[in-house]
XYZ file of C-alpha atoms in Angstrom:
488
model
C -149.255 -10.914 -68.123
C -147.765 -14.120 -67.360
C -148.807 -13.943 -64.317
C -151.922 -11.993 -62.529
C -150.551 -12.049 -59.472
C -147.517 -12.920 -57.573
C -148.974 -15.815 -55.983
C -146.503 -17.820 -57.466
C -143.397 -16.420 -56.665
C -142.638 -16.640 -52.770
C -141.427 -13.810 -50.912
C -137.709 -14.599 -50.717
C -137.991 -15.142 -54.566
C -139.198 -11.943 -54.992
C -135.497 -10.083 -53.229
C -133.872 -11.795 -56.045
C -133.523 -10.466 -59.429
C -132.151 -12.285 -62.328
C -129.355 -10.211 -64.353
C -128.991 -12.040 -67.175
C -126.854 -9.640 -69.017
C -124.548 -9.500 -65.954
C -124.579 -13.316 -65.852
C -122.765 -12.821 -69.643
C -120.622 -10.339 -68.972
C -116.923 -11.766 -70.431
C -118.488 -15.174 -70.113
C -117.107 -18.342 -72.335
C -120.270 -20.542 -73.770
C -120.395 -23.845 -75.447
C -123.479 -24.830 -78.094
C -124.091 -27.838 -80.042
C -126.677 -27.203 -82.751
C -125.356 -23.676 -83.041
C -125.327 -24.668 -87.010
C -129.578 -25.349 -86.633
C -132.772 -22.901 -86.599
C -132.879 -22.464 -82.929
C -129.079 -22.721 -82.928
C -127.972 -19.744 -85.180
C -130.778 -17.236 -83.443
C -128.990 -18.177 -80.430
C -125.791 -17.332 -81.627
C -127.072 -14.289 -83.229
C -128.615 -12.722 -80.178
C -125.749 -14.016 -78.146
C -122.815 -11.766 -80.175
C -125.441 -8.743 -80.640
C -127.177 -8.384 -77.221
C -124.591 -9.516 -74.435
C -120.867 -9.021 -73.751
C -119.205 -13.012 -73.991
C -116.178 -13.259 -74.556
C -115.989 -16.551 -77.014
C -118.541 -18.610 -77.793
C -117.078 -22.145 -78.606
C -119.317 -23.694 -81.391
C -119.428 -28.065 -81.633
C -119.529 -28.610 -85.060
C -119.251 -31.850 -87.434
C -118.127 -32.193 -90.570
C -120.850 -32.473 -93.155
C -120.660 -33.741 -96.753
C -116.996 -32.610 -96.673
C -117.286 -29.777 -95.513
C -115.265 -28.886 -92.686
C -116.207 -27.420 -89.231
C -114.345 -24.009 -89.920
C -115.931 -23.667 -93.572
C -119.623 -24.560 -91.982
C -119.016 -21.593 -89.616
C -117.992 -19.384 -92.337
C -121.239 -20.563 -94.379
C -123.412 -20.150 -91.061
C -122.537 -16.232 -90.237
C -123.049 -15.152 -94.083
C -126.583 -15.847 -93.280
C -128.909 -12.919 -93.278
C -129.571 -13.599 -90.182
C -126.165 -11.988 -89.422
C -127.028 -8.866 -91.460
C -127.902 -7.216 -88.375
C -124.879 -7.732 -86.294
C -122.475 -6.328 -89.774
C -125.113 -3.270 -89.757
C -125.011 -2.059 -86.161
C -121.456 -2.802 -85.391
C -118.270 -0.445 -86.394
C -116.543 -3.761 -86.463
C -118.219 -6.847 -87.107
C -115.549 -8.949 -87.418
C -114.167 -8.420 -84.241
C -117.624 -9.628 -82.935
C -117.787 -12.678 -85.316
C -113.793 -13.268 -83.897
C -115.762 -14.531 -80.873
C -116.596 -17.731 -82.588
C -114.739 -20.954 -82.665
C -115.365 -23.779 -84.037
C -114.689 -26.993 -82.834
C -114.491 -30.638 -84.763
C -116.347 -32.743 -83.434
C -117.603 -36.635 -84.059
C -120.409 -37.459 -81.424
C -120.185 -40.874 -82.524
C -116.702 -41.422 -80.979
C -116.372 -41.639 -77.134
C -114.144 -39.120 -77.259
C -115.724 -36.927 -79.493
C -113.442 -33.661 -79.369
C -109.705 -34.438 -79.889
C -106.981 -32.214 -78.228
C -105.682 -29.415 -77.633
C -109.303 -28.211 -77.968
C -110.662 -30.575 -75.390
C -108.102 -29.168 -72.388
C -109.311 -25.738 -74.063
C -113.299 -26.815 -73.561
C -112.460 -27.955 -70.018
C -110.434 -25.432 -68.617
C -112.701 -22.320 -70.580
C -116.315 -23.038 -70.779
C -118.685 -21.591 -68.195
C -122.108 -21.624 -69.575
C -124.104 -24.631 -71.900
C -126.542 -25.195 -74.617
C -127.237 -28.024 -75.847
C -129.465 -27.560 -78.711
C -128.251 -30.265 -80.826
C -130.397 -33.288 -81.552
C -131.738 -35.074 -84.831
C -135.492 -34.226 -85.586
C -136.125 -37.077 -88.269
C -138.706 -39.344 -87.657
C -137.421 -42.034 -90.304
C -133.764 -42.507 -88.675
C -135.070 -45.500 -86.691
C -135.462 -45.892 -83.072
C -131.623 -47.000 -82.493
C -130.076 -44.394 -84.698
C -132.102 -41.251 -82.774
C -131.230 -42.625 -79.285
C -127.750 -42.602 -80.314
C -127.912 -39.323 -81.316
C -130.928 -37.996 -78.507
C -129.239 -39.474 -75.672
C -125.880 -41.305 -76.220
C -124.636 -37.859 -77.218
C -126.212 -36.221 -74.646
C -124.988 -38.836 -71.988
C -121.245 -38.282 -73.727
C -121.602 -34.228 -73.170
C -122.289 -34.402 -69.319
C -119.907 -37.091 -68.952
C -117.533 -34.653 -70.325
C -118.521 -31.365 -68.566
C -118.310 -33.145 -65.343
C -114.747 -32.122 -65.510
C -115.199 -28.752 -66.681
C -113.938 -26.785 -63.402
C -115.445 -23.575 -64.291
C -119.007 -24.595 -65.242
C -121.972 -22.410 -63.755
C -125.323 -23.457 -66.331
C -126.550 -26.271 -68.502
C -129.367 -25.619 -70.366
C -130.649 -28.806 -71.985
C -133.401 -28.043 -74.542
C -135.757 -30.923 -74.798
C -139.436 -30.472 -76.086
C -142.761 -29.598 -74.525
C -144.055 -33.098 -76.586
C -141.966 -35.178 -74.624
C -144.591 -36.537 -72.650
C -147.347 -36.273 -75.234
C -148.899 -39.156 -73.921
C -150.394 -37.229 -70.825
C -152.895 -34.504 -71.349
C -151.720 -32.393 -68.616
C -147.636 -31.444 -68.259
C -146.091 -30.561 -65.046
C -142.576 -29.164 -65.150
C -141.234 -32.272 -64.080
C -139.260 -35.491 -65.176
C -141.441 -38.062 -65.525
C -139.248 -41.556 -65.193
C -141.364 -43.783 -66.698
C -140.022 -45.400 -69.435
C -141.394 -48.884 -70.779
C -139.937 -51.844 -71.444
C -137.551 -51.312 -68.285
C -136.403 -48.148 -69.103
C -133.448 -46.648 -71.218
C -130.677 -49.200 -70.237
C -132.855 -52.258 -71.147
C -134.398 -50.500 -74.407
C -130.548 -50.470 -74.996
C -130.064 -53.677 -74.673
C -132.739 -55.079 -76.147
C -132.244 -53.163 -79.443
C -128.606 -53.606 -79.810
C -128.174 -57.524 -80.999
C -131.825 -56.688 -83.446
C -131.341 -56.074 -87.195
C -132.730 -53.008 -88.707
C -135.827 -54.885 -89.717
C -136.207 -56.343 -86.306
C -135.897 -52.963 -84.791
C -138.592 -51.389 -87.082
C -141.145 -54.009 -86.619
C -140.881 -53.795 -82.557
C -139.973 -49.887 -82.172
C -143.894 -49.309 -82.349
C -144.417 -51.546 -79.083
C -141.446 -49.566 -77.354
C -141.929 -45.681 -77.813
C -146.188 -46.272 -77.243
C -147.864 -44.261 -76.510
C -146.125 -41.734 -77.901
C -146.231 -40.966 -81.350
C -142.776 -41.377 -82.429
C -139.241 -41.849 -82.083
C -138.433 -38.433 -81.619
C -140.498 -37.343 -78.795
C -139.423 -40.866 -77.199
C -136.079 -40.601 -77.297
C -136.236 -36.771 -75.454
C -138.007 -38.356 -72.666
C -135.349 -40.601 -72.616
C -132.843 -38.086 -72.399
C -134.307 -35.957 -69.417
C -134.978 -39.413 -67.632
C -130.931 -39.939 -68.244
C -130.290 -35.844 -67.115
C -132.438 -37.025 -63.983
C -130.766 -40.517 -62.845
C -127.594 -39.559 -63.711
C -126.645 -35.701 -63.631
C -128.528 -33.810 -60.779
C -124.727 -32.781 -59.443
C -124.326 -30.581 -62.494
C -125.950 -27.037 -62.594
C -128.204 -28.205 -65.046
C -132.139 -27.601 -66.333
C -134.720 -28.691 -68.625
C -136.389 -26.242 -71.782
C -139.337 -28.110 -73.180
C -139.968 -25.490 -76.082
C -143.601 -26.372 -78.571
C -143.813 -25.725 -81.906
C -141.146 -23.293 -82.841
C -142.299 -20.665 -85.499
C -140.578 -17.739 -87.799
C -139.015 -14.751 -85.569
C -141.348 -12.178 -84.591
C -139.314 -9.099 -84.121
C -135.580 -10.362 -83.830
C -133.035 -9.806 -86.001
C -135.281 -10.051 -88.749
C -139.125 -10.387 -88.605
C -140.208 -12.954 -89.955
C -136.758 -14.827 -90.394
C -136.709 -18.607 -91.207
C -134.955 -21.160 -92.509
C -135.989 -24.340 -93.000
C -139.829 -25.515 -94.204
C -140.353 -28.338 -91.393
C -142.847 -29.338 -89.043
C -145.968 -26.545 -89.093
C -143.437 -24.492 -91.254
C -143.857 -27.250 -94.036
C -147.230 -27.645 -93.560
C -147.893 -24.103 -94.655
C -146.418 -24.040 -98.088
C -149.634 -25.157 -99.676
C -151.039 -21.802 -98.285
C -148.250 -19.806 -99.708
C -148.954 -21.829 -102.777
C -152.451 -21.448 -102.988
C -152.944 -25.422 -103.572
C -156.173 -27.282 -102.445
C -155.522 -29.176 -99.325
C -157.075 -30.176 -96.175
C -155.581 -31.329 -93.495
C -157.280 -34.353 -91.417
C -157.532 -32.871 -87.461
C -159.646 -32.288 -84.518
C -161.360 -29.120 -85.118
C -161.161 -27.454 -81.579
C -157.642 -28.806 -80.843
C -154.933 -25.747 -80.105
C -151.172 -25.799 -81.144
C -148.851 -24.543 -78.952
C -146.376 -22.472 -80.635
C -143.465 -19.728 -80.108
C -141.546 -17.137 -82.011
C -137.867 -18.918 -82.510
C -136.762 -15.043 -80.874
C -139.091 -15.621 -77.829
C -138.029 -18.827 -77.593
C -133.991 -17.868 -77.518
C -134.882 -15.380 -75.052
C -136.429 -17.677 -72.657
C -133.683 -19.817 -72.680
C -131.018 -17.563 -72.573
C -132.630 -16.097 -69.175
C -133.113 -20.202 -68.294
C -129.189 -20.512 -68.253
C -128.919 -17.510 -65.286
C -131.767 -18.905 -63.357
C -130.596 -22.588 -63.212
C -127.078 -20.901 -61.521
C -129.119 -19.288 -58.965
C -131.010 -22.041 -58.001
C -128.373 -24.266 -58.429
C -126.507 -22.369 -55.984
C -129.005 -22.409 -54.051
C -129.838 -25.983 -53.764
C -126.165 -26.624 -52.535
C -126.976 -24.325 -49.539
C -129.847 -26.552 -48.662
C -128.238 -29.756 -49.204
C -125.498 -28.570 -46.855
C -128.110 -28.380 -44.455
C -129.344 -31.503 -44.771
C -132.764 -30.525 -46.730
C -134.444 -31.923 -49.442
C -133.144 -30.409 -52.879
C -135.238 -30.972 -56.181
C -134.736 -32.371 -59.376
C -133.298 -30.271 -61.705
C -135.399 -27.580 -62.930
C -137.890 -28.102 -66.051
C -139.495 -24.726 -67.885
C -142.399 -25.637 -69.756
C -142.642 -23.251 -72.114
C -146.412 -22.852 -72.456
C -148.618 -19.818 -72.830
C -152.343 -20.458 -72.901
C -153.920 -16.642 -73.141
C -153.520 -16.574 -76.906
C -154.073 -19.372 -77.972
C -155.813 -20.599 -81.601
C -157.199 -23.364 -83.307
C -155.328 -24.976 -86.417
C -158.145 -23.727 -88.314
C -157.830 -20.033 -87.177
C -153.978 -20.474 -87.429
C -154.514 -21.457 -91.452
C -156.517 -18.162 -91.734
C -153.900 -16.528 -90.178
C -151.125 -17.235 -92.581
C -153.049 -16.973 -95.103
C -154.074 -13.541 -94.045
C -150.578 -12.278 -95.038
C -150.827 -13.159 -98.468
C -149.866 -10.460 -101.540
C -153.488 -10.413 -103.284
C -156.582 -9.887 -101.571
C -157.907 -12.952 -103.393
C -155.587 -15.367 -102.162
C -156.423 -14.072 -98.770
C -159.741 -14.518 -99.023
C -159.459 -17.877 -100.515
C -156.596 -18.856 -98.258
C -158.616 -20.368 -95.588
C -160.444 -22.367 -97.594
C -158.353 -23.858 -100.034
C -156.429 -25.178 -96.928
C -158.320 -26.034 -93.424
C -158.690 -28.631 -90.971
C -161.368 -31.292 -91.229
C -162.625 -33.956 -89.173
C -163.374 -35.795 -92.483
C -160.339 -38.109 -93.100
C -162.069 -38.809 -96.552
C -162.185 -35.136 -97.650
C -158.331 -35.155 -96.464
C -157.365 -38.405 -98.917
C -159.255 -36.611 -101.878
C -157.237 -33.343 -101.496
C -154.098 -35.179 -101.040
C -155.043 -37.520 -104.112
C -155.842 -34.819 -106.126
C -152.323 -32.830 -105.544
C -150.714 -36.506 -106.533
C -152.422 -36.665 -109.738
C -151.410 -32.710 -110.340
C -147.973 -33.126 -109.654
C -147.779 -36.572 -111.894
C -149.086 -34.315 -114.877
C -146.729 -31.754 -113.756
C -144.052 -34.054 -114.194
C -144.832 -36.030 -117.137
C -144.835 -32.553 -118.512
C -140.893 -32.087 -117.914
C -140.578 -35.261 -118.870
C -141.395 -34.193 -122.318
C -139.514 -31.217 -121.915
C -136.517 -33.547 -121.319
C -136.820 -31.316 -117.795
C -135.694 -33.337 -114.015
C -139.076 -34.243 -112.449
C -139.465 -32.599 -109.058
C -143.513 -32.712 -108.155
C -144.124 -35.804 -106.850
C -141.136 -36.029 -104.361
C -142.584 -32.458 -103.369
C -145.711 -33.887 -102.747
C -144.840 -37.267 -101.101
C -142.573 -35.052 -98.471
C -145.601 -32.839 -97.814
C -147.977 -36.349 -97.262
C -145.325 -37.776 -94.919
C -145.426 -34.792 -93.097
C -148.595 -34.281 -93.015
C -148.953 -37.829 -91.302
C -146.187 -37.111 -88.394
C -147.371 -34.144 -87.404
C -151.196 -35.838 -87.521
C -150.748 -36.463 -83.998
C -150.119 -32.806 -82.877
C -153.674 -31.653 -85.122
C -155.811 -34.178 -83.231
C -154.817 -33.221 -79.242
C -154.350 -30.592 -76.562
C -152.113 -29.857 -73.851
C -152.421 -28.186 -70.493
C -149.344 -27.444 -68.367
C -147.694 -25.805 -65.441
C -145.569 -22.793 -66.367
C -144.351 -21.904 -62.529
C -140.487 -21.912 -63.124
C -141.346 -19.731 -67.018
C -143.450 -17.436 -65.567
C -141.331 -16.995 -62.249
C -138.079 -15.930 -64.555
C -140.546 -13.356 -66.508
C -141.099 -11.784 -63.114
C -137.308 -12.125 -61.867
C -135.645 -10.382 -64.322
C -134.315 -7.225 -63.834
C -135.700 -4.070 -64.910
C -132.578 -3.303 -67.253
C -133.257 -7.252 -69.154
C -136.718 -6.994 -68.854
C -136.772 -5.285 -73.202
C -133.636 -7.588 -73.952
C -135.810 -10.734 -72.748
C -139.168 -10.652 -74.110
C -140.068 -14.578 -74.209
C -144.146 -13.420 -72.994
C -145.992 -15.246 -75.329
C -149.191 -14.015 -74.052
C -148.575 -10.366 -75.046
C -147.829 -10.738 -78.586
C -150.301 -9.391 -81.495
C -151.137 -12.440 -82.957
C -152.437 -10.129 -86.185
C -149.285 -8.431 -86.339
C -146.908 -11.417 -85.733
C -148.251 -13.707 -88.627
C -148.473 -10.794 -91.144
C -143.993 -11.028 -90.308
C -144.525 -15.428 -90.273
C -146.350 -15.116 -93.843
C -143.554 -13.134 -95.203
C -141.085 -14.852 -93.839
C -142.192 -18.234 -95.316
C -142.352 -16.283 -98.642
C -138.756 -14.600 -98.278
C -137.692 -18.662 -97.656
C -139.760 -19.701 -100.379
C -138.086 -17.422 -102.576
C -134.786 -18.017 -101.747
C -135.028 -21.460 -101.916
C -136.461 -21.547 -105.486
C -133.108 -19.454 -106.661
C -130.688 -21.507 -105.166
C -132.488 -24.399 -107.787
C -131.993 -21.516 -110.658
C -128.551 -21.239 -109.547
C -127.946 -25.315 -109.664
C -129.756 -25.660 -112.561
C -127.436 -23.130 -114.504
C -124.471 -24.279 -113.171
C -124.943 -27.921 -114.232
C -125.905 -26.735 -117.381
């Protein structure tokens, strides 16, 4: 269990149940990101598990394709099959979703009549959206970490029927400490946010590279640095809105729902897998006892989707005590963090690889790709899929075939290196507000809302995260047959 006692949760906490689904009932929500991994499982369990009645969806146009068409592209996603299986009439369900142009560059970044419409209609928030590149530069992912998040609240401030932010941030963004309490830390260097601003905006792009190092130090990249900027921002500037903090790990393939295993993208620890499901020779360079945190992207959704409900209660229930004068907190922070199951990145390898088709690649899974403290052992492995994949494609190059190896295998070095970091440390945190919601919910949400990490079959879930990554694999490869015949 989450917890082993209720030690915990205080006695007035315990009188109050959370009823999530009742907190949904004919409810209006607003995502950004609802286009992205976490975004679409959020959309998906929000249309098949709980009665809203729209979901407004902040989309940009992308490689001109419009806002509309990138919804229609999103919900013919298998991800979706469930929803047109179990439902007499799906697309009175998928009716629910609008989409909304948007341009988070511009100050005004929704145009009317859909920004009365946002205002006057939306109740509850996600904010999923945020650029996970680590090669954008540090100006370009503040803009898009926190100018865009600063925009959003500005906006909702005027939104008269608002009950719940949730602002999902990352359990890395303050890395630099080896223990995490579900709090904002406000320590940003170099002056903090504003002066970061202001010292970045006359720089040129070269300028900004060679001093971005100095800034975002000691963590390890731009990413991670510009989320702690953002919840410092949430903190200064937005404790009057009903808002809280998700600080999801390492977010892995589905577990149960809608589809087991269900995935689609090959980033992060995804990526880093491939060479298992290829069978290649690599090891990775890492600290040998160090323990990834991860969670099922359906565990996760579910633990923010109760998040939303809780920050209204205790939002609510912070304006009681201010009116009497007490001291309220900063806005909540759930750490998600589960430390009953957890593995090594060695044990994790031999995981995955334990749901591999033939009994020899299982066996062999493990040790074709592993951890090592050897950085020199790493390099040869690497070196050695660099000089395969330059015979691989001086091979199509005789064929008069496109080359395709080497980029594979540069992407897979590069991020190999960012995630370096993450294979060489390990966290400890405080879960109180995560494992107080577990206990909270009511009995009737309790199977809805599974987001226990600590219960889950470990065995069982990667033999679904190994097929998965295959079913992804697959798909991926004939969407290049499908290019390939249609520009012959």
């Amino acid at each position: 269990m989450l917890l082993d006692s209720l030690g915990a949760v205080s006695d007035k906490d315990r009188m109050k149940e959370l009823h999530v689904s009742e907190f949904y009932r004919d409810s209006v929500v607003l995502i950004t990101g609802g286009t992205g991994f976490l975004g679409k499982v959020l959309v998906e369990k929000l249309l098949r598990c709980f009665a809203v009645r729209k979901i407004f969806l902040l989309i940009r146009e992308k490689r001109a394709t419009s806002s509309s068409i990138r919804l229609e592209q999103m919900i013919r996603d298998p991800i979706f099959d469930t929803i047109r299986g179990s439902f007499i009439h799906p697309d009175k369900v998928f009716a629910k979703l609008v989409a909304i142009e948007t341009d988070f560059a511009a100050d005004e970044f929704v145009k009317e009549p859909y920004r009365t419409d946002l205002l006057n209609e939306t109740q509850i928030v996600f904010h999923v959206m945020a650029s996970v590149r680590f090669d954008l530069g540090l100006k370009n992912t503040l803009d898009t970490n926190v100018t865009t998040t600063e925009r959003l609240y500005k906006f909702l401030r005027s939104a008269p029927r608002l009950q719940s932010i949730v602002h999902v941030s990352t359990f890395y963004s303050n890395s630099d400490r080896t223990h995490i309490d579900e709090c904002v830390y406000d320590d940003v260097r170099f002056g903090g946010l504003d002066n970061v601003r202001r010292i970045l905006d006359p720089l040129t792009v070269s300028e900004q590279a060679l001093l971005a190092p100095a800034i975002i130090s000691p963590l390890p990249n731009d990413y991670v640095f510009s989320k702690k900027c953002a919840e410092v921002l949430i903190q200064r500037n937005f404790t009057d809105l009903p808002i809280g903090i998700c600080r999801p790990p390492i977010v892995t393939p589905s577990y149960r729902e809608p589809v087991p295993g269900w995935v689609d993208c090959l980033q992060g620890v995804t990526g880093l897998c491939v060479p298992i499901l290829k069978q290649r020779l690599l090891w990775y360079y890492g600290d040998l006892t160090s323990c990834p945190q991860m969670v099922p992207v359906d565990y996760c959704i579910a633990g923010m989707i109760t998040a939303a409900c809780d920050i209204r209660v205790r939002f609510e229930e912070n304006r009681v005590d201010e009116s009497c004068d007490r001291n309220v907190p900063t806005p909540s922070v759930y750490n998600f963090y589960f430390d009953k199951n957890l593995i090594t990145w060695n044990q994790f390898i031999a995981l995955v690889a334990s749901g591999l088709p033939s009994p020899m690649a299982r066996k062999l899974g493990s040790i074709r790709t592993r951890v090592t403290r050897c950085r020199f052992l790493s390099r040869v492995t690497l070196w050695l899929m660099f000089v395969m994949a330059y015979l691989a494609d001086a091979f199509l190059t005789l064929l008069g075939k496109p080359k395709c190896h080497l980029k594979l295998v540069s992407g897979l070095s590069m991020l190999a290196d960012a995630v370096e970091f993450f294979r060489c440390n390990t966290w400890t945190a405080r879960n109180d507000n995560t494992k107080r919601m577990c206990l909270l919910l009511a009995p009737a949400d309790k199977e809805l809302l599974n987001f226990d990490v600590d219960q889950i079959d470990l065995a069982d879930y990667y033999k679904q995260y190994t097929k998965g990554l295959l079913l992804e694999l697959e798909r991926r490869e004939a969407r290049k047959r499908q290019r390939k015949t249609i520009n012959c």
